[in-house]
Coordinates of C-alpha atoms in Angstrom, one line a residue:
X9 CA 4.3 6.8 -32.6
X10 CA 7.3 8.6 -31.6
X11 CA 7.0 7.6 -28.0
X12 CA 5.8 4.4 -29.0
X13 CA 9.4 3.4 -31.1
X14 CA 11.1 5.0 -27.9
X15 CA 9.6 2.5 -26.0
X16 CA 10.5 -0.7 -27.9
X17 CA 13.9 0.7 -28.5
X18 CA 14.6 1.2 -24.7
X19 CA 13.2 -2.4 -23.9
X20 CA 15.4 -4.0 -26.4
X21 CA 18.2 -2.0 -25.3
X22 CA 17.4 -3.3 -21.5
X23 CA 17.1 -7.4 -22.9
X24 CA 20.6 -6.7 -24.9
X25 CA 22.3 -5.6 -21.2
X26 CA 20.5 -9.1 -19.5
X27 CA 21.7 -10.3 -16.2
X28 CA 21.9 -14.1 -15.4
X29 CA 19.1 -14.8 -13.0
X30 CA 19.7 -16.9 -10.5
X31 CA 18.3 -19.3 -7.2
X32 CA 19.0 -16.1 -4.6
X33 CA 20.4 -13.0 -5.7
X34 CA 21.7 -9.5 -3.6
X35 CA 21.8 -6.3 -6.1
X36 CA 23.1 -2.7 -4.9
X37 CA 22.2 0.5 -6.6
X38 CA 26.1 2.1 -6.3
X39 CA 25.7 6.2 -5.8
X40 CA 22.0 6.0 -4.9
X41 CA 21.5 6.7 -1.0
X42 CA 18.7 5.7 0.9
X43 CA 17.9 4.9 5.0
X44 CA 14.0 4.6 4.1
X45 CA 12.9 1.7 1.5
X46 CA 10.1 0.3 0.1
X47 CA 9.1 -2.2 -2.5
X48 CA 6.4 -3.5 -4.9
X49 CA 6.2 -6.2 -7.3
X50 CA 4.6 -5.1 -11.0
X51 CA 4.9 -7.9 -13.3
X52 CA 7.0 -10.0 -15.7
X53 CA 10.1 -9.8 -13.1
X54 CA 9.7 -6.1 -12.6
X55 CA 9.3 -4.0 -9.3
X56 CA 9.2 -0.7 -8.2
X57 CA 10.6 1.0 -5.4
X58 CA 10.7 4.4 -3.3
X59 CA 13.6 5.3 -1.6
X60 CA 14.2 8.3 0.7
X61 CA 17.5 9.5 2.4
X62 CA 18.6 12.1 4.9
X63 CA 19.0 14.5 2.6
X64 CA 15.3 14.4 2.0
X65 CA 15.5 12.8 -1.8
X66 CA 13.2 10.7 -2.4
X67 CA 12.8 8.5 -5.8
X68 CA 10.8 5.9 -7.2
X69 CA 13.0 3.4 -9.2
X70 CA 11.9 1.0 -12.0
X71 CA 14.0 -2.6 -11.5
X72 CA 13.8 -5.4 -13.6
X73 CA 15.8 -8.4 -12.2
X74 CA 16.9 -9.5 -15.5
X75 CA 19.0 -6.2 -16.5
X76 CA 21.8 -3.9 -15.3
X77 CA 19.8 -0.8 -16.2
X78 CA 17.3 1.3 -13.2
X79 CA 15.4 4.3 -14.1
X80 CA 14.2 6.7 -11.6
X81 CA 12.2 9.5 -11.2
X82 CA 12.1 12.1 -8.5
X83 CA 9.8 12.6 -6.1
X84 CA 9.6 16.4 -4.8
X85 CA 11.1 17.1 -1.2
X86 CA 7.6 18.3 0.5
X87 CA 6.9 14.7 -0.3
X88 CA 6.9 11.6 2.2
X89 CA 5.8 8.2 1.3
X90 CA 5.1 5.9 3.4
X91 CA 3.3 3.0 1.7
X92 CA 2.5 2.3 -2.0
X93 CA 0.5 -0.4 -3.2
X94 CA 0.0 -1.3 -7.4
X95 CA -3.0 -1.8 -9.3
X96 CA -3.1 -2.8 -12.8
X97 CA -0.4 -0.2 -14.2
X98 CA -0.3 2.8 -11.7
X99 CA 1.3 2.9 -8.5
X100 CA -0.9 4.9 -6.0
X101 CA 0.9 5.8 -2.8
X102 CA 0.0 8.0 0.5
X103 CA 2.3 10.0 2.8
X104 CA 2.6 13.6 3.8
X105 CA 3.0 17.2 1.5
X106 CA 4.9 19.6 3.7
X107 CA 3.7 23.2 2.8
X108 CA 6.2 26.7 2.6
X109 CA 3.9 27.7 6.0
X110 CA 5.4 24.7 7.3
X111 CA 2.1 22.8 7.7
X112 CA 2.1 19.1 7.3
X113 CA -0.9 17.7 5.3
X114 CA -1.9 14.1 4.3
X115 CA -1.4 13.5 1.0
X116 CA -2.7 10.4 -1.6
X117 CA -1.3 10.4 -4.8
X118 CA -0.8 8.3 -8.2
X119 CA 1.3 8.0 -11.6
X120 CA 1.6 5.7 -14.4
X121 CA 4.2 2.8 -14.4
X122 CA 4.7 3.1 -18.1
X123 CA 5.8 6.9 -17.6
X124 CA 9.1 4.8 -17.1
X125 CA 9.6 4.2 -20.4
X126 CA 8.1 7.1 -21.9
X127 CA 10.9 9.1 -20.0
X128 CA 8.1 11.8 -18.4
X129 CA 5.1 11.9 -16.6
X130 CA 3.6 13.3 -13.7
X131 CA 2.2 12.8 -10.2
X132 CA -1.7 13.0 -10.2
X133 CA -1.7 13.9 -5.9
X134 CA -4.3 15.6 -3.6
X135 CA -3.3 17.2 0.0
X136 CA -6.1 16.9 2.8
X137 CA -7.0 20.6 4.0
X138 CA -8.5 21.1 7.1
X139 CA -12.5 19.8 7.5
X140 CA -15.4 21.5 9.3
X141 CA -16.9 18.6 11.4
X142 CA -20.5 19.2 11.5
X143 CA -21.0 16.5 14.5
X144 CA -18.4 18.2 16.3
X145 CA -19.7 21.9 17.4
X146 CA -17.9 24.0 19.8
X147 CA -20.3 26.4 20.9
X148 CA -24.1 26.2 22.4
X149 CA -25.5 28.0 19.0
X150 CA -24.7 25.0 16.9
X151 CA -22.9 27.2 14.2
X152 CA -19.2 27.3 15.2
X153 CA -17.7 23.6 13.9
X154 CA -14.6 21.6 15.0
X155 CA -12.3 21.1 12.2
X156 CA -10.4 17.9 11.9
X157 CA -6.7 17.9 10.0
X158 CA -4.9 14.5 8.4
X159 CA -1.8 15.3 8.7
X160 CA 0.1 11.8 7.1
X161 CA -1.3 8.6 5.4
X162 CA 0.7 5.9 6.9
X163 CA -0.5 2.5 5.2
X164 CA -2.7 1.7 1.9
X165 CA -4.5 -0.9 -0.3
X166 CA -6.0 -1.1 -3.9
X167 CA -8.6 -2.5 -5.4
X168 CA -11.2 -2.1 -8.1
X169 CA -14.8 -1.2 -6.9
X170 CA -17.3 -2.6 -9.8
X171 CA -19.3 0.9 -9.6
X172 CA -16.1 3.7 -9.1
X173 CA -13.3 1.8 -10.4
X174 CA -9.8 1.6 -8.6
X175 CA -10.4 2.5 -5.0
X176 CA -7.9 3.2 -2.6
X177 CA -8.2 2.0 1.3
X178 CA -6.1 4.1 3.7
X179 CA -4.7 4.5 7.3
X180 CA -4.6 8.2 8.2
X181 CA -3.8 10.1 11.5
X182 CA -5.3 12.9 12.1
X183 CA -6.1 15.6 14.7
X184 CA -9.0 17.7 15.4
X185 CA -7.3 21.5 15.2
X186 CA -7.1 22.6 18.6
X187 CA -7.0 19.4 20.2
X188 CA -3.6 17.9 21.0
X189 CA -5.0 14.6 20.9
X190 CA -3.6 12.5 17.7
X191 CA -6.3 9.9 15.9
X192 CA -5.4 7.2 13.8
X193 CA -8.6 6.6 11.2
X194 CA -9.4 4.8 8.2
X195 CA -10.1 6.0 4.9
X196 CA -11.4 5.7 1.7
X197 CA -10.7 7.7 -1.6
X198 CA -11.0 7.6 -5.2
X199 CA -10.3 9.3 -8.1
X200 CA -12.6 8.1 -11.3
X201 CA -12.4 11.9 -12.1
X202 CA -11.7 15.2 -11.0
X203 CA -12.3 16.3 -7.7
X204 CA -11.1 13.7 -5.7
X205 CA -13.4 11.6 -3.6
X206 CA -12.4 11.1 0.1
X207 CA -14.1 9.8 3.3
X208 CA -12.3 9.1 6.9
X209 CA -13.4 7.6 9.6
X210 CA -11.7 9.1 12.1
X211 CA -11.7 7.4 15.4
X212 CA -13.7 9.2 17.9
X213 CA -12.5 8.3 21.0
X214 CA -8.3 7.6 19.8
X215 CA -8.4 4.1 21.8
X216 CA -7.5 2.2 18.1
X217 CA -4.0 2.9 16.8
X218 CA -4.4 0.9 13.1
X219 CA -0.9 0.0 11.1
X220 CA -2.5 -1.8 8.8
X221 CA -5.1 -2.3 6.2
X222 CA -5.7 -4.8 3.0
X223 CA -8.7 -6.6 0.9
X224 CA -9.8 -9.8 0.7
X225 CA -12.5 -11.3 -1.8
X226 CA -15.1 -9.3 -0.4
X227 CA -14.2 -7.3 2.7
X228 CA -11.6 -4.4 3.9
X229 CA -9.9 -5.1 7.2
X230 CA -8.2 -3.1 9.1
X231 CA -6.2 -3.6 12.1
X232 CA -5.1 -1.8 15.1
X233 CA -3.2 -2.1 18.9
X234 CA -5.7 -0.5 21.8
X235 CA -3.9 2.2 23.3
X236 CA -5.6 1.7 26.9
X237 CA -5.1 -2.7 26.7
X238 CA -2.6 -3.2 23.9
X239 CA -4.6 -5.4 22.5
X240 CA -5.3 -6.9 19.2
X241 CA -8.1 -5.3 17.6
X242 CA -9.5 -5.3 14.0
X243 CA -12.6 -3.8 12.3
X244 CA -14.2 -5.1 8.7
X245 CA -15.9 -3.9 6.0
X246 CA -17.7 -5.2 3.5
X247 CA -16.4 -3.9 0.1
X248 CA -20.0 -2.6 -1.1
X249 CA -20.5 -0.3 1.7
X250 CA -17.1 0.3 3.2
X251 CA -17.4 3.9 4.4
X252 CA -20.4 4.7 2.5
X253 CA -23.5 3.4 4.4
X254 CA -24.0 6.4 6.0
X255 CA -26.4 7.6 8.9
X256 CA -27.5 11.7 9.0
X257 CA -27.4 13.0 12.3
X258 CA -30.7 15.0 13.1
X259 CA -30.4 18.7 12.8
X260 CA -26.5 18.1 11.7
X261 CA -26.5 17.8 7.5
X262 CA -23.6 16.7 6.1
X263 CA -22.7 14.7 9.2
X264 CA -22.6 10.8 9.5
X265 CA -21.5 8.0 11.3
X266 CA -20.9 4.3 10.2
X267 CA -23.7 2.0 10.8
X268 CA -21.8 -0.6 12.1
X269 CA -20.2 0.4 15.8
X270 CA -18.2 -2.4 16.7
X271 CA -15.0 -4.4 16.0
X272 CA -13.3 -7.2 17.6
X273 CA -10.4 -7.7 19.5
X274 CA -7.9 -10.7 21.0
X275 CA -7.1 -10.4 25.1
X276 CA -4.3 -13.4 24.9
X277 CA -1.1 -11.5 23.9
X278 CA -0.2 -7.1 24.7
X279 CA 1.0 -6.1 21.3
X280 CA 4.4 -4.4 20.9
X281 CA 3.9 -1.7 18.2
X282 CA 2.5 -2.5 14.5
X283 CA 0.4 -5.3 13.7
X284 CA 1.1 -6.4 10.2
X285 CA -2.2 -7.9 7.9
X286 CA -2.2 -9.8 4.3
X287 CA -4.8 -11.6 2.7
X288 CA -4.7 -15.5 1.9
X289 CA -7.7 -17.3 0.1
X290 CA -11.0 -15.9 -0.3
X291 CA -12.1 -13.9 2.7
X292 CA -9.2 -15.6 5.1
X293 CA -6.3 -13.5 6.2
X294 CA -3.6 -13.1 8.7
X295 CA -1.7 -11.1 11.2
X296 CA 1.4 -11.0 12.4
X297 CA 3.2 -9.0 15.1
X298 CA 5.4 -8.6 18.3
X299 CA 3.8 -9.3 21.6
X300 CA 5.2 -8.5 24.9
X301 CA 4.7 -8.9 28.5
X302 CA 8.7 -9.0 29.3
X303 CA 10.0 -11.9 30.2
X304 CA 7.6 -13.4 27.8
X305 CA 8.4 -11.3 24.0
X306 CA 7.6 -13.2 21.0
X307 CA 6.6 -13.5 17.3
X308 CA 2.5 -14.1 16.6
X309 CA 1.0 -15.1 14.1
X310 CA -2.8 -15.8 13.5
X311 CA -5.2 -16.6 10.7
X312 CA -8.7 -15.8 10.3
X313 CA -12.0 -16.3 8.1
X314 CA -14.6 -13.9 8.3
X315 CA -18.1 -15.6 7.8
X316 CA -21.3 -14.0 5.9
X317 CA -22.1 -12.0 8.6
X318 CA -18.8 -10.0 8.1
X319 CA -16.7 -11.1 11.3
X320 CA -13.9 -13.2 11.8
X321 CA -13.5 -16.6 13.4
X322 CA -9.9 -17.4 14.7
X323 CA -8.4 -20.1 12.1
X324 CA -4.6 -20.7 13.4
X325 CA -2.6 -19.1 16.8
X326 CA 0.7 -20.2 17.2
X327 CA 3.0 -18.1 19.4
X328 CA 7.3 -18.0 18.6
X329 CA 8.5 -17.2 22.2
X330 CA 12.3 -15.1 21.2
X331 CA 14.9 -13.7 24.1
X332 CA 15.0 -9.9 23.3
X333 CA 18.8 -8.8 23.7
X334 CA 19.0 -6.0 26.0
X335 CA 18.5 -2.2 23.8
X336 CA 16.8 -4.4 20.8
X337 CA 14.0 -2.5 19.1
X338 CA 12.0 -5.0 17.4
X339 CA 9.8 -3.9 14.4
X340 CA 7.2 -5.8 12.0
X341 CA 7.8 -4.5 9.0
X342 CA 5.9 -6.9 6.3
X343 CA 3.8 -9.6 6.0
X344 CA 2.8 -11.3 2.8
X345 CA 1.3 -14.4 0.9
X346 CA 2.3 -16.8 -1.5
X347 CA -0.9 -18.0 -3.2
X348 CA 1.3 -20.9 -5.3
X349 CA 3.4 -22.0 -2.3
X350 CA 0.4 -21.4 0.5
X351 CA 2.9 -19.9 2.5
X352 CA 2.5 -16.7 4.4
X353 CA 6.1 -14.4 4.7
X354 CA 6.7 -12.2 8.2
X355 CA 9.5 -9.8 7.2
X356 CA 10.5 -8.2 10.9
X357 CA 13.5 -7.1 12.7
X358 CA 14.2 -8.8 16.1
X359 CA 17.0 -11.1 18.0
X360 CA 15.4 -14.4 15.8
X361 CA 15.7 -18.0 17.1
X362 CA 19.4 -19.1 16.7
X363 CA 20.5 -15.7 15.3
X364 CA 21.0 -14.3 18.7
X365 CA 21.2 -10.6 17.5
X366 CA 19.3 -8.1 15.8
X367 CA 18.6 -8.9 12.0
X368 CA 16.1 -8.2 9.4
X369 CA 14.6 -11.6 8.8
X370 CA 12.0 -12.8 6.4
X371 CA 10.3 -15.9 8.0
X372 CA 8.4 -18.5 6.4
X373 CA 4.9 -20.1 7.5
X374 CA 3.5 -22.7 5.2
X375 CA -0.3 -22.7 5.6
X376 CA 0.4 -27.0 6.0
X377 CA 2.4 -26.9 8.5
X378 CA 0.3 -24.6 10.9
X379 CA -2.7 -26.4 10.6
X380 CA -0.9 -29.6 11.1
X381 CA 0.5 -28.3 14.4
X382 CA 4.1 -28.3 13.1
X383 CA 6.2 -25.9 15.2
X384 CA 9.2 -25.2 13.6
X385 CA 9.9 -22.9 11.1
X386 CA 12.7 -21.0 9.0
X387 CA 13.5 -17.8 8.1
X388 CA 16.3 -16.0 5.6
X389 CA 18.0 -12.6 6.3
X390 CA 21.1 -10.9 5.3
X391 CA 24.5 -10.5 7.6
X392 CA 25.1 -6.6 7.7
X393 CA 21.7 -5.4 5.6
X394 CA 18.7 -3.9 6.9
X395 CA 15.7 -4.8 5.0
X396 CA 12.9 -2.8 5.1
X397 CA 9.9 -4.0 2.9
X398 CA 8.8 -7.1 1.3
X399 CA 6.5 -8.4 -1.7
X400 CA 5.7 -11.9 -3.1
X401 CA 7.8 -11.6 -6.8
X402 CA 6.8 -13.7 -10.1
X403 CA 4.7 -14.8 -12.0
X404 CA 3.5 -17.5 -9.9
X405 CA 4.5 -15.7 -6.3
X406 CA 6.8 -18.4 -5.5
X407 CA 9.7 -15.7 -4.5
X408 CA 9.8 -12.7 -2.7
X409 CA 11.9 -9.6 -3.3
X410 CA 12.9 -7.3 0.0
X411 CA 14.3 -3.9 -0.4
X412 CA 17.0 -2.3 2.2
X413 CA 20.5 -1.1 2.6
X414 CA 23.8 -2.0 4.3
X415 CA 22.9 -1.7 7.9
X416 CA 23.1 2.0 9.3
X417 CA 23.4 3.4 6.1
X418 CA 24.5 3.1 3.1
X419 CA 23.0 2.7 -0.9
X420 CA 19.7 1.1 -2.0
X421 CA 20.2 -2.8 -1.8
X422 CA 17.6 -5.7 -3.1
X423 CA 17.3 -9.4 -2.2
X424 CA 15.5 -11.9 -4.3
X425 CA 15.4 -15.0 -2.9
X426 CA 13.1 -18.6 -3.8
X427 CA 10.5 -20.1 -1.3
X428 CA 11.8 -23.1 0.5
X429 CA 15.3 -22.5 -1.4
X430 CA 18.2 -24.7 -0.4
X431 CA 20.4 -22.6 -2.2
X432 CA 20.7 -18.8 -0.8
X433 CA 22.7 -15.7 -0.8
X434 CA 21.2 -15.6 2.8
X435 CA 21.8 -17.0 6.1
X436 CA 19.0 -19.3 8.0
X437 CA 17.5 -19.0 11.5
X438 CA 15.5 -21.2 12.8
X439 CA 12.2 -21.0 15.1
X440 CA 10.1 -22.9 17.7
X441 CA 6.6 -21.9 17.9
X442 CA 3.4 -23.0 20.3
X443 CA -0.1 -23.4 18.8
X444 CA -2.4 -21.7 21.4
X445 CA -6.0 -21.6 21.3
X446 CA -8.1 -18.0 22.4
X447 CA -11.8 -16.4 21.8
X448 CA -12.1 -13.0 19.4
X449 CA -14.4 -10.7 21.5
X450 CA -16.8 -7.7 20.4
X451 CA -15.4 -4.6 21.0
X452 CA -17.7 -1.3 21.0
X453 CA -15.9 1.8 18.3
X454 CA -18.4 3.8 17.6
X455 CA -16.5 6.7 15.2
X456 CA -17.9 9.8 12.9
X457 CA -17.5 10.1 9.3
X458 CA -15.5 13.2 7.9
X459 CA -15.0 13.9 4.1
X460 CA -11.2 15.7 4.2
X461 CA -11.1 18.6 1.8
X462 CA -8.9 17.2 -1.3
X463 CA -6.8 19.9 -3.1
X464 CA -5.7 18.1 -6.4
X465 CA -2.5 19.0 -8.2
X466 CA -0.3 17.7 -10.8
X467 CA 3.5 17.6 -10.7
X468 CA 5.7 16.6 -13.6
X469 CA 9.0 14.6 -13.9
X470 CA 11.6 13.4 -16.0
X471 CA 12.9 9.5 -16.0
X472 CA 16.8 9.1 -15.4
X473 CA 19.0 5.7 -15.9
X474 CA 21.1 4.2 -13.2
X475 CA 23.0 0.6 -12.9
X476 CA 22.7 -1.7 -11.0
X477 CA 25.5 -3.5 -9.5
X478 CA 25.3 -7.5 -8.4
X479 CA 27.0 -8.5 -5.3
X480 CA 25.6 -12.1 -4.6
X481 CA 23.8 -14.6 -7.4
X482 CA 23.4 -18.2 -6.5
X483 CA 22.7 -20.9 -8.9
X484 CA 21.9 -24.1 -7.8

């Protein structure tokens, strides 16, 4: 009960300090430092975000758009996080645990939102030790194993399996010790109870680099760049056997492979960097990234549907041809949908249509307009931010909130903005695309099946209080 009246007191507290909400709004966190951001949506105008700075602090932060007040906890320096996803109240996140030997181990971890208000809590986390690899031998007698080693968990989804519960879908590298090879697999872990449960597939032959991962209805998909043809490639998984239909090796126990060896891929466009993936309706979804082929750099962005037989048909294609500035280093950084609005949101940095110059630009694709063949679009960004993450925000998605700082450096800063808003805090650019046509082809990835060691451990914190500070609010 105690905690209990602590709680409603600090909520009504937080509704006494309100803040006028407006069309588009720009928020800095004075005194809170950051270069690496990230943000999720919770509910009821609430987010979360992780920040990390040079100093290597790193913080998750509570912000309700409505007040003045933040809270924050601390996230221990051995930690890195790189993606964070939310499911019902707890935020699970993946990154890496540096250890005093100075080894650098993948990590998946998770806490409980409501540890906000309580004022305490602690991370529930696991660090991936190094894995005999019983299809993997290195000597003629069979009884000397390879050992494979995730070393960071870059990219993550959530979603509840009917049998385990909450189940987390993962993008891991990994190495095989010895080897200087690096691997980029996928993985899958859980944690109904104590051990933790955790499968990787871990990419035999390192031709897949994935940089992204998500749900639909019924399937996981994950997708990559080909190292050897920079290609677009993805691989799909139905959600009742994704990385658990397994296949003993003779004479091998304990070591699998996934029945399904192949993928598919996209030979139009070379991919420059990360491919970017979100779900739309049912088991459509698209992809967004940078292609190149210099003179020829643009924007892509695709849609797909994957049919019974668990593999995807090419919906939409439409290409956004963009002038790279000379020493510009693009990066896709987000993509997202708004269910409500139809609309899918790219947040990327690159030289944009009539922007002419780097920026951090959120653009906006209605679903309408790309299957009616329309070809220009519009996008919002910030003069003199960075933004570095992005998440469809309300109750109805019809908004999306972006978390970065001034550019270069500076303190944590947060844009909420309305879908097709007239009114913005924001500056517009403004694209020309061309709707292509091209063929998804089978592509053979035939990859082993590891179970990482999990060591669990739990780590406690304390909630502090910051404010918030509003530098732009727009009311129409």
């Amino acid at each position: 009960m105690k905690g209990l009246k602590f709680s409603i007191l600090f909520i009504s507290i937080l509704f006494q300090a309100g803040v006028v909400w407006g069309q588009s709004m720009v928020s800095e966190v004075p005194e809170h430092k950051s270069d690496t951001t990230i943000v999720r949506y919770w509910k009821e105008g609430i987010s979360v975000v992780y920040t990390h700075n040079s100093d290597d602090e790193n913080w998750f932060l509570l912000v309700d758009s409505t007040v003045s007040q933040v809270q924050r906890i601390a996230v221990p320096p051995e930690m890195t996080v790189n993606d964070f996803r939310i499911l019902h109240d707890s935020v699970y996140f993946g990154g890496h645990y540096v250890e005093s030997s100075g080894n650098q181990r993948g990590m998946l971890a998770l806490f409980d939102i409501q540890d906000f208000y309580t004022g305490a809590g602690s991370f529930n986390y696991m660090r991936m030790q190094p894995t005999p690899m019983p299809d993997c031998y290195l000597n003629l007698g069979y009884s000397t194993y390879a050992q494979n080693q995730v070393y960071d968990v870059v990219r993550l989804a959530v979603y509840d399996d009917v049998q385990t519960g909450p189940k987390i879908a993962y993008i891991a590298k990994n190495y095989i010790v010895g080897e200087t090879i690096m691997r980029v697999g996928i993985g899958q872990a859980s944690y109904p109870w104590n051990p933790w449960n955790n499968r990787l597939i871990y990419n035999k032959y390192a031709e897949e680099e994935y940089t992204d991962i998500i749900t639909t209805q019924n399937y996981v998909v994950a997708v990559a760049r080909n190292n050897v043809n920079a290609h677009l490639e993805m691989r799909i998984f139905p959600k009742s056997s994704f990385i658990t239909a397994l296949i003993q090796f003779d004479n091998f126990p304990g070591a699998f492979y996934y029945y399904n060896k192949f993928g598919q891929g996209l030979a139009d466009l070379k991919v420059d960097e990360n491919v970017m993936a979100t779900a739309l309706e049912g088991d459509e979804f698209a992809v967004a990234y940078h292609y190149t082929d210099s003179p020829k750099d643009g924007l892509a962005v695709k849609t797909f549907g994957i049919n019974t037989a668990g593999t995807a048909s090419l919906l939409q294609s439409l290409t956004v041809p963009i002038i790279r500035q000379p020493g510009s280093k693009w990066k896709m950084r987000d993509a997202r949908y708004s269910q409500s609005k139809q609309c899918i949101m790219v947040l990327n940095d690159c030289d944009g249509g009539t922007v002419g110059n780097m920026a951090s630009i959120v653009y906006q694709f209605p679903l309408s307009d790309l299957a009616m063949g329309i070809t220009s679009y519009y996008g919002r960004y910030l003069a003199g931010y960075d933004l570095h993450a992005m998440d469809p925000f309300g109750t109805a998605r019809n908004r999306f909130v972006a978390s970065g700082n001034t550019t270069g450096s500076g303190f944590l800063s947060l844009y909420w903005e309305y879908l097709y808003s007239e009114t913005s805090c924001g500056l517009q650019d403004a694209i020309s695309g061309i709707h292509t046509t091209t063929t998804l082809y089978e592509t053979y990835m035939e990859t082993n099946i590891n179970n990482p060691n999990p060591d669990s451990y739990l780590e406690y914190f304390v909630v502090e209080e910051m404010v918030r500070d509003v530098i732009c609010n727009q009311v129409p």
